[in-house]
Amino acid sequence: MTTHDLVVLGGGSAGLSVAVGAAELGLDVALCDPRAPGGECTWTGCIPSKTLIDVARRAHEARSSVGVGVVADDVVVDGSAVMRHVRGTRHTVAEHEDEDVLDDAGVTFHRAAARFVDSHTLAVGDTSLAARRFVVATGSRPRVPAALAGVPHLTSDTVWDLDRVPERLVVVGGGPVGVELGQAFRRLGSEVVLVTEGDRLLPDAHPEASRLLRRTLEQEGTSIVSGRSVTGARPDGSAVVLDDGRSVPGSDLLVATGTTPVTDDLDLETIGVRVRPDGAVSVDARLRTTRPHIHAVGDVIGAGFTHEASAQAASALRDMLLPFGHRHRSVRRWAVFTDPEIAQVGRARSPDHGRVVRLSAEEVDRSVTGAARRGFVDVAVSRLGRIEGATIVGPHAADAAAVWAGLVGRPVPDALEVPTVYPTAASATAAVAHRWSRDLLRTPVVGPTIRSLVRWWWSVRHR
């Protein structure tokens, strides 16, 4: 048996952050994962999907730039080359977090599955590891409905193994993975049918953003079937059957109906770690499980996004190091990298805010210069004039979301002091502040009162 200061289960974004950070601070750290380091983000999530989306954008812009004076008569997509490029990007990123990198950082990597023998001991392959502290960061896996589990299908884990662009892709699921990959493959030449059980795409998004995305996808040729569930499929996966009896045929089936936390085979409940009915590990405000020396971070507790998993990893490490612990605090923020890009920050649609300040795409200069007239910026402002959240729809929305995340909870005029670069999507912050101030000055009571105070102060200040 080998004893360490800290053992981390899971080599994805959260697990790597905790392990490398702790090792750099001088702790004896081991990291366990049956797969290569990098996790979902590097191998099956952010990196390959955004690479595919980038290639698809290039093809789409080449075909659709006639309106700005660029004509490309023949756009040929080599599906095999595209998928090789996507896989190559994964390996480029993985080189910065592989076993050699971990070894250089002082992390002992065990490429094997781990399970708890008792609350301070793990069985890892043919060996045992003991530690005073543990972090569970085993991530999640795609969830496949029972009706489709027994037929050939692709998921966000396996779609990257394709060596071609599907001829006719049926996508089941209208969440981020479904809409991102559906739009990308459509732009690369696939016929795409997207089936979603909900009434609209991206149910967590601003309703207007969902409607705008749907219109865009349909204009690009994607067929969307909403409000229908899938009850079965042909044995060879060549068609799915809907609850109204219709059959939707396709050459390939992509299941994108969410994820399930990976907690099975860890034996967590046998050592007193509570697991919720949805499979996620239960944690407190300090990201501790019901066994306080065991923390859990990332998708295994429902983080859902790589940036949040990394933030939780940093918080967990602080909690283990600081004398009085550390509560995890984070502004909720996410983005979907479709076209138009959609990002939300904070309480973007809070029911108790005072008002919403809106800029249309025509009022965001970065959108105008990029000939992108679809989208908007909505900023939710409380009755006391503080920013509660924002929805950004349009080019570079995810980049602009970082600025708005830093403004959540602050007075609207603070947006005027953000040092952005013009013209960018982020520079719309000042325009929102100006719009809010202008509207405030036009109200029947507040406006005259402020102007009277300003005139009085001006006369005093400049006698």
Coordinates of C-alpha atoms in Angstrom, one line a residue:
M1 CA 0.0 0.0 0.0
T2 CA 1.2 3.5 -0.9
T3 CA 0.2 6.5 1.2
H4 CA -0.3 10.0 -0.2
D5 CA -1.4 13.4 1.2
L6 CA -4.1 13.6 -1.4
V7 CA -5.6 11.2 -4.0
V8 CA -7.8 12.5 -6.8
L9 CA -10.2 10.2 -8.7
G10 CA -10.7 11.4 -12.2
G11 CA -8.3 13.0 -14.7
G12 CA -10.6 15.5 -16.4
S13 CA -10.5 19.3 -16.1
A14 CA -11.5 19.3 -12.4
G15 CA -9.3 16.4 -11.3
L16 CA -6.3 17.7 -13.2
S17 CA -6.7 21.2 -11.7
V18 CA -6.8 19.8 -8.1
A19 CA -4.0 17.3 -8.6
V20 CA -1.5 19.6 -10.3
G21 CA -2.3 22.6 -8.0
A22 CA -1.8 20.5 -4.9
A23 CA 1.4 19.0 -6.2
E24 CA 2.8 22.4 -7.1
L25 CA 2.2 23.5 -3.5
G26 CA 4.3 20.6 -2.3
L27 CA 1.8 17.9 -1.5
D28 CA 2.3 14.2 -2.3
V29 CA -0.5 13.6 -4.9
A30 CA -1.8 10.6 -6.8
L31 CA -4.3 10.8 -9.6
C32 CA -6.4 7.8 -10.8
D33 CA -8.3 7.4 -14.1
P34 CA -8.8 4.4 -16.3
R35 CA -8.4 6.6 -19.4
A36 CA -5.8 9.0 -20.6
P37 CA -5.6 12.4 -18.7
G38 CA -7.8 15.1 -20.1
G39 CA -11.3 13.8 -19.5
E40 CA -14.4 14.7 -21.4
C41 CA -13.4 18.2 -22.3
T42 CA -10.3 17.2 -24.1
W43 CA -11.4 14.0 -25.7
T44 CA -15.1 14.1 -26.3
G45 CA -16.4 17.6 -25.3
C46 CA -15.2 21.1 -25.7
I47 CA -12.1 20.6 -27.8
P48 CA -13.5 18.3 -30.5
S49 CA -16.9 19.9 -30.7
K50 CA -15.6 23.5 -31.0
T51 CA -13.1 22.3 -33.6
L52 CA -15.9 20.8 -35.6
I53 CA -18.0 23.9 -35.2
D54 CA -15.1 26.1 -36.4
V55 CA -14.6 24.0 -39.6
A56 CA -18.4 24.1 -40.2
R57 CA -18.4 27.9 -39.8
R58 CA -15.7 28.2 -42.4
A59 CA -17.7 26.2 -44.9
H60 CA -20.9 28.1 -44.2
E61 CA -19.3 31.5 -44.5
A62 CA -17.7 30.5 -47.8
R63 CA -21.1 29.6 -49.2
S64 CA -23.1 32.5 -47.7
S65 CA -20.8 35.5 -48.2
V66 CA -22.3 36.7 -51.5
G67 CA -24.0 39.6 -49.6
V68 CA -20.7 41.1 -48.6
G69 CA -19.1 40.6 -52.0
V70 CA -17.4 37.3 -51.6
V71 CA -18.4 34.5 -54.1
A72 CA -17.2 30.9 -53.6
D73 CA -18.9 28.8 -56.3
D74 CA -17.7 25.4 -55.3
V75 CA -17.2 24.6 -51.6
V76 CA -16.1 20.9 -51.2
V77 CA -16.1 19.3 -47.8
D78 CA -13.8 16.3 -47.3
G79 CA -15.5 14.6 -44.4
S80 CA -12.6 12.2 -43.7
A81 CA -10.1 15.1 -43.6
V82 CA -12.4 17.1 -41.3
M83 CA -12.7 14.3 -38.8
R84 CA -8.9 13.7 -38.9
H85 CA -8.4 17.4 -38.2
V86 CA -10.8 17.2 -35.2
R87 CA -9.0 14.2 -33.8
G88 CA -5.6 15.9 -34.3
T89 CA -6.8 18.9 -32.3
R90 CA -7.6 16.6 -29.4
H91 CA -4.1 15.2 -29.4
T92 CA -2.5 18.7 -29.6
V93 CA -4.4 19.7 -26.4
A94 CA -3.7 16.4 -24.7
E95 CA 0.0 16.8 -25.1
H96 CA -0.2 19.6 -22.4
E97 CA -1.8 17.3 -19.8
D98 CA -0.5 13.8 -20.5
E99 CA 1.3 11.4 -18.1
D100 CA 4.7 13.0 -18.7
V101 CA 3.3 16.5 -17.8
L102 CA 1.8 15.1 -14.7
D103 CA 5.0 13.4 -13.7
D104 CA 6.9 16.6 -14.2
A105 CA 4.4 18.4 -12.0
G106 CA 5.0 15.8 -9.3
V107 CA 1.7 13.9 -9.7
T108 CA 1.7 10.1 -9.5
F109 CA -0.7 8.9 -12.2
H110 CA -2.4 5.5 -12.0
R111 CA -4.2 4.5 -15.3
A112 CA -6.7 2.3 -13.6
A113 CA -10.2 2.5 -12.1
A114 CA -10.4 3.1 -8.4
R115 CA -13.0 2.2 -5.7
F116 CA -13.1 2.8 -2.0
V117 CA -12.2 -0.1 0.3
D118 CA -12.8 2.1 3.3
S119 CA -13.0 5.8 3.8
H120 CA -9.3 6.3 3.7
T121 CA -8.2 3.5 1.3
L122 CA -8.7 2.9 -2.5
A123 CA -8.2 -0.2 -4.5
V124 CA -6.6 0.9 -7.7
G125 CA -5.9 -1.9 -10.2
D126 CA -3.5 -4.3 -8.4
T127 CA -2.5 -1.9 -5.7
S128 CA -4.0 0.1 -2.8
L129 CA -3.7 3.8 -2.1
A130 CA -4.2 5.4 1.3
A131 CA -4.6 9.2 1.9
R132 CA -5.8 11.7 4.4
R133 CA -7.8 13.5 1.8
F134 CA -9.6 12.6 -1.4
V135 CA -11.3 14.4 -4.3
V136 CA -13.9 12.7 -6.4
A137 CA -13.9 14.2 -9.9
T138 CA -15.0 11.2 -12.0
G139 CA -17.2 13.3 -14.4
S140 CA -20.2 12.1 -16.3
R141 CA -21.1 10.0 -19.3
P142 CA -23.8 10.4 -22.0
R143 CA -27.3 9.2 -20.9
V144 CA -29.1 7.0 -23.5
P145 CA -32.8 6.4 -23.2
A146 CA -33.8 2.8 -22.8
A147 CA -35.7 2.9 -26.1
L148 CA -32.4 3.5 -27.9
A149 CA -29.9 1.6 -25.8
G150 CA -30.0 -1.5 -27.8
V151 CA -29.6 -0.1 -31.3
P152 CA -26.5 1.3 -33.1
H153 CA -26.1 4.9 -32.2
L154 CA -23.6 7.7 -31.7
T155 CA -23.1 9.9 -28.6
S156 CA -20.8 12.8 -27.8
D157 CA -18.3 10.1 -26.7
T158 CA -18.2 8.2 -30.0
V159 CA -19.2 10.6 -32.8
W160 CA -15.5 11.6 -33.1
D161 CA -14.6 8.1 -34.3
L162 CA -16.4 8.8 -37.6
D163 CA -14.3 9.0 -40.7
R164 CA -17.0 10.8 -42.7
V165 CA -19.8 13.3 -42.5
P166 CA -23.1 11.5 -42.1
E167 CA -25.4 11.5 -45.1
R168 CA -28.5 11.9 -43.0
L169 CA -28.1 12.5 -39.3
V170 CA -31.0 12.1 -36.8
V171 CA -30.2 13.9 -33.6
V172 CA -32.3 13.1 -30.5
G173 CA -32.1 15.9 -28.0
G174 CA -32.4 19.7 -28.2
G175 CA -29.9 20.7 -25.6
P176 CA -26.4 22.2 -26.2
V177 CA -24.8 19.0 -27.6
G178 CA -27.7 18.3 -30.0
V179 CA -28.0 21.8 -31.4
E180 CA -24.2 22.4 -31.7
L181 CA -23.4 19.1 -33.4
G182 CA -26.6 19.2 -35.5
Q183 CA -25.8 22.7 -36.9
A184 CA -22.2 21.8 -37.5
F185 CA -22.9 18.6 -39.5
R186 CA -25.7 20.4 -41.4
R187 CA -23.2 23.0 -42.5
L188 CA -20.7 20.3 -43.5
G189 CA -23.3 18.7 -45.8
S190 CA -25.4 16.3 -43.8
E191 CA -29.1 16.3 -43.9
V192 CA -30.1 16.8 -40.3
V193 CA -33.4 16.0 -38.5
L194 CA -33.4 17.1 -34.8
V195 CA -36.0 15.6 -32.5
T196 CA -36.6 17.1 -29.1
E197 CA -39.1 16.1 -26.4
G198 CA -39.5 19.7 -25.3
D199 CA -41.5 22.4 -26.9
R200 CA -38.4 24.4 -27.7
L201 CA -34.6 24.1 -28.1
L202 CA -32.3 24.9 -25.2
P203 CA -35.0 25.0 -22.5
D204 CA -32.6 26.8 -20.1
A205 CA -32.0 29.6 -22.5
H206 CA -33.9 32.9 -22.9
P207 CA -37.1 32.0 -24.9
E208 CA -36.3 34.6 -27.6
A209 CA -32.8 33.2 -28.0
S210 CA -34.3 29.7 -28.4
R211 CA -36.8 30.9 -31.0
L212 CA -34.0 32.8 -32.9
L213 CA -31.8 29.7 -33.0
R214 CA -34.7 27.5 -34.2
R215 CA -35.4 29.9 -37.1
T216 CA -31.7 30.0 -38.0
L217 CA -31.4 26.2 -38.0
E218 CA -34.5 25.8 -40.1
Q219 CA -33.3 28.4 -42.6
E220 CA -30.1 26.5 -43.0
G221 CA -32.1 23.3 -43.8
T222 CA -32.3 21.5 -40.5
S223 CA -35.7 19.8 -39.9
I224 CA -36.9 20.1 -36.3
V225 CA -39.5 17.9 -34.6
S226 CA -40.3 19.3 -31.2
G227 CA -42.7 18.2 -28.5
R228 CA -42.2 14.5 -29.4
S229 CA -40.5 11.7 -27.6
V230 CA -38.7 8.7 -29.1
T231 CA -40.4 5.4 -28.2
G232 CA -38.2 3.0 -30.2
A233 CA -36.0 2.5 -33.2
R234 CA -35.3 0.0 -36.0
P235 CA -32.9 -2.7 -34.9
D236 CA -30.2 -1.4 -37.2
G237 CA -30.6 2.2 -36.0
S238 CA -31.7 3.4 -39.4
A239 CA -34.8 5.1 -38.1
V240 CA -36.4 6.2 -34.8
V241 CA -40.0 5.9 -34.0
L242 CA -41.9 8.8 -32.3
D243 CA -44.7 8.7 -29.8
D244 CA -47.2 9.7 -32.6
G245 CA -46.2 6.6 -34.6
R246 CA -44.1 8.5 -37.2
S247 CA -40.8 7.0 -38.3
V248 CA -37.8 9.3 -38.8
P249 CA -35.1 7.6 -41.0
G250 CA -31.4 8.4 -41.1
S251 CA -28.0 7.0 -42.0
D252 CA -26.7 7.7 -38.5
L253 CA -28.3 8.3 -35.1
L254 CA -26.8 10.7 -32.6
V255 CA -28.2 10.5 -29.0
A256 CA -27.8 13.8 -27.1
T257 CA -30.2 13.5 -24.3
G258 CA -28.0 14.6 -21.4
T259 CA -25.5 13.0 -19.1
T260 CA -25.3 10.8 -16.0
P261 CA -22.7 11.3 -13.2
V262 CA -20.1 8.5 -13.0
T263 CA -20.4 7.2 -9.5
D264 CA -21.1 3.6 -10.0
D265 CA -18.3 1.1 -9.0
L266 CA -16.8 3.7 -6.6
D267 CA -18.6 2.1 -3.6
L268 CA -19.3 5.6 -2.2
E269 CA -22.4 4.8 -0.3
T270 CA -20.7 1.9 1.5
I271 CA -18.3 4.4 3.1
G272 CA -21.0 6.9 4.0
V273 CA -20.9 9.3 1.0
R274 CA -24.4 10.3 0.0
V275 CA -25.3 10.0 -3.6
R276 CA -28.5 11.7 -4.8
P277 CA -31.2 9.9 -6.8
D278 CA -29.9 11.3 -10.0
G279 CA -26.5 9.7 -9.4
A280 CA -24.7 13.0 -8.4
V281 CA -22.6 13.2 -5.3
S282 CA -24.1 15.4 -2.6
V283 CA -21.9 18.2 -1.3
D284 CA -22.1 21.1 1.0
A285 CA -21.2 24.8 0.4
R286 CA -17.5 23.8 0.8
L287 CA -17.8 21.0 -1.7
R288 CA -17.4 18.4 1.0
T289 CA -19.3 15.1 0.8
T290 CA -21.0 13.6 3.8
R291 CA -17.5 12.3 4.7
P292 CA -15.8 15.7 5.2
H293 CA -12.3 14.5 4.2
I294 CA -13.7 13.6 0.8
H295 CA -14.5 16.5 -1.6
A296 CA -16.3 16.1 -4.9
V297 CA -16.1 18.5 -7.9
G298 CA -17.1 18.8 -11.5
D299 CA -19.8 16.9 -13.4
V300 CA -20.0 14.3 -10.7
I301 CA -21.8 16.8 -8.6
G302 CA -23.7 18.4 -11.6
A303 CA -21.3 21.2 -12.6
G304 CA -22.2 20.8 -16.2
F305 CA -19.5 23.1 -17.6
T306 CA -15.7 22.9 -17.7
H307 CA -15.2 26.4 -16.4
E308 CA -17.4 25.7 -13.4
A309 CA -15.6 22.4 -12.8
S310 CA -12.2 24.2 -12.8
A311 CA -13.6 26.9 -10.4
Q312 CA -14.9 24.1 -8.1
A313 CA -11.5 22.5 -8.2
A314 CA -9.8 25.7 -7.0
S315 CA -12.3 26.1 -4.3
A316 CA -11.9 22.5 -3.0
L317 CA -8.2 23.0 -2.8
R318 CA -8.5 26.2 -0.9
D319 CA -10.9 24.5 1.5
M320 CA -8.4 21.8 2.2
L321 CA -5.6 24.3 2.8
L322 CA -7.1 27.3 4.6
P323 CA -7.5 27.1 8.3
F324 CA -11.2 27.9 8.4
G325 CA -12.1 26.3 5.1
H326 CA -13.5 28.0 2.0
R327 CA -17.1 28.3 0.7
H328 CA -17.5 27.9 -3.0
R329 CA -19.0 30.9 -4.7
S330 CA -19.6 31.3 -8.4
V331 CA -21.6 33.3 -10.8
R332 CA -23.6 30.9 -13.1
R333 CA -22.5 31.3 -16.7
W334 CA -22.7 29.2 -19.8
A335 CA -22.6 29.5 -23.5
V336 CA -23.8 27.4 -26.5
F337 CA -21.5 27.8 -29.5
T338 CA -24.1 27.7 -32.2
D339 CA -24.7 30.5 -34.8
P340 CA -26.0 32.7 -33.3
E341 CA -23.9 32.1 -30.2
I342 CA -25.9 32.2 -27.0
A343 CA -24.5 33.0 -23.5
Q344 CA -26.2 33.6 -20.2
V345 CA -24.8 35.0 -16.9
G346 CA -26.3 35.2 -13.5
R347 CA -30.0 35.6 -13.0
A348 CA -30.6 36.6 -16.6
R349 CA -34.4 36.2 -16.2
S350 CA -34.9 36.8 -12.5
P351 CA -38.6 37.4 -11.8
D352 CA -37.9 40.1 -9.2
H353 CA -35.6 42.4 -11.2
G354 CA -36.7 46.0 -11.8
R355 CA -36.3 46.0 -15.6
V356 CA -34.4 44.6 -18.6
V357 CA -32.2 46.8 -20.7
R358 CA -32.0 45.6 -24.3
L359 CA -29.7 46.3 -27.2
S360 CA -30.6 44.9 -30.5
A361 CA -27.9 43.5 -32.8
E362 CA -28.1 46.7 -34.9
E363 CA -27.0 48.6 -31.8
V364 CA -23.9 46.4 -31.2
D365 CA -21.2 47.7 -33.5
R366 CA -19.3 44.4 -33.5
S367 CA -22.4 42.7 -34.8
V368 CA -22.9 45.3 -37.5
T369 CA -19.3 45.2 -38.8
G370 CA -19.5 41.4 -39.0
A371 CA -22.8 41.5 -41.0
A372 CA -24.5 39.6 -38.1
R373 CA -27.9 41.3 -37.7
R374 CA -29.4 38.5 -35.6
G375 CA -29.2 38.7 -31.8
F376 CA -29.5 41.0 -28.8
V377 CA -28.1 41.8 -25.4
D378 CA -30.5 41.7 -22.5
V379 CA -29.3 42.8 -19.0
A380 CA -31.5 42.2 -16.0
V381 CA -31.3 45.1 -13.5
S382 CA -32.7 45.1 -10.0
R383 CA -35.0 47.8 -8.6
L384 CA -31.9 49.2 -6.8
G385 CA -30.0 49.5 -10.0
R386 CA -27.7 46.5 -9.7
I387 CA -26.9 44.0 -12.5
E388 CA -28.5 40.6 -11.8
G389 CA -27.6 38.8 -15.1
A390 CA -27.3 39.1 -18.8
T391 CA -28.2 37.2 -22.0
I392 CA -26.0 37.8 -25.0
V393 CA -26.9 36.4 -28.4
G394 CA -24.7 37.1 -31.4
P395 CA -21.0 36.9 -32.5
H396 CA -18.5 36.3 -29.6
A397 CA -21.3 36.1 -27.0
A398 CA -19.3 33.7 -24.9
D399 CA -16.3 36.1 -24.7
A400 CA -18.6 39.0 -23.7
A401 CA -20.2 36.8 -21.0
A402 CA -16.9 37.0 -19.1
V403 CA -17.3 40.8 -18.7
W404 CA -20.9 40.5 -17.6
A405 CA -20.0 37.8 -15.1
G406 CA -17.6 40.3 -13.4
L407 CA -20.4 42.9 -13.2
V408 CA -23.1 40.7 -11.6
G409 CA -24.1 42.3 -8.3
R410 CA -22.6 45.7 -9.1
P411 CA -24.4 49.0 -9.9
V412 CA -25.1 49.6 -13.6
P413 CA -22.8 52.6 -13.8
D414 CA -19.9 50.4 -13.0
A415 CA -20.2 49.0 -16.6
L416 CA -18.9 52.4 -17.8
E417 CA -15.6 51.7 -16.1
V418 CA -14.9 48.3 -17.6
P419 CA -11.8 48.7 -19.8
T420 CA -13.0 47.0 -23.0
V421 CA -11.6 47.3 -26.5
Y422 CA -13.8 48.7 -29.3
P423 CA -15.3 47.3 -31.4
T424 CA -15.9 44.0 -29.6
A425 CA -18.9 42.3 -28.2
A426 CA -17.8 43.2 -24.8
S427 CA -17.8 46.9 -25.5
A428 CA -21.6 46.8 -25.5
T429 CA -21.3 47.1 -21.7
A430 CA -21.0 50.9 -21.9
A431 CA -23.9 51.1 -24.3
V432 CA -26.1 49.2 -21.8
A433 CA -25.1 51.6 -19.0
H434 CA -25.9 54.6 -21.2
R435 CA -29.3 53.2 -22.2
W436 CA -30.2 52.5 -18.5
S437 CA -29.1 56.0 -17.5
R438 CA -31.0 57.7 -20.3
D439 CA -34.2 55.8 -19.5
L440 CA -33.8 56.6 -15.8
L441 CA -33.4 60.3 -16.6
R442 CA -36.6 60.2 -18.6
T443 CA -38.8 58.9 -15.8
P444 CA -41.2 61.5 -14.5
V445 CA -39.9 61.7 -10.9
V446 CA -36.3 60.6 -10.9
G447 CA -35.3 62.5 -14.0
P448 CA -36.4 66.0 -12.9
T449 CA -35.0 65.4 -9.4
I450 CA -31.5 64.4 -10.7
R451 CA -31.4 67.3 -13.1
S452 CA -32.3 69.7 -10.3
L453 CA -29.6 68.3 -8.1
V454 CA -27.0 68.5 -10.9
R455 CA -27.9 72.1 -11.6
W456 CA -27.7 73.0 -7.9
W457 CA -24.3 71.3 -7.5
W458 CA -23.0 72.9 -10.7
S459 CA -23.8 76.3 -9.4
V460 CA -22.1 75.6 -6.1
R461 CA -19.1 73.9 -7.7
H462 CA -18.4 76.5 -10.3
R463 CA -19.2 79.9 -8.7

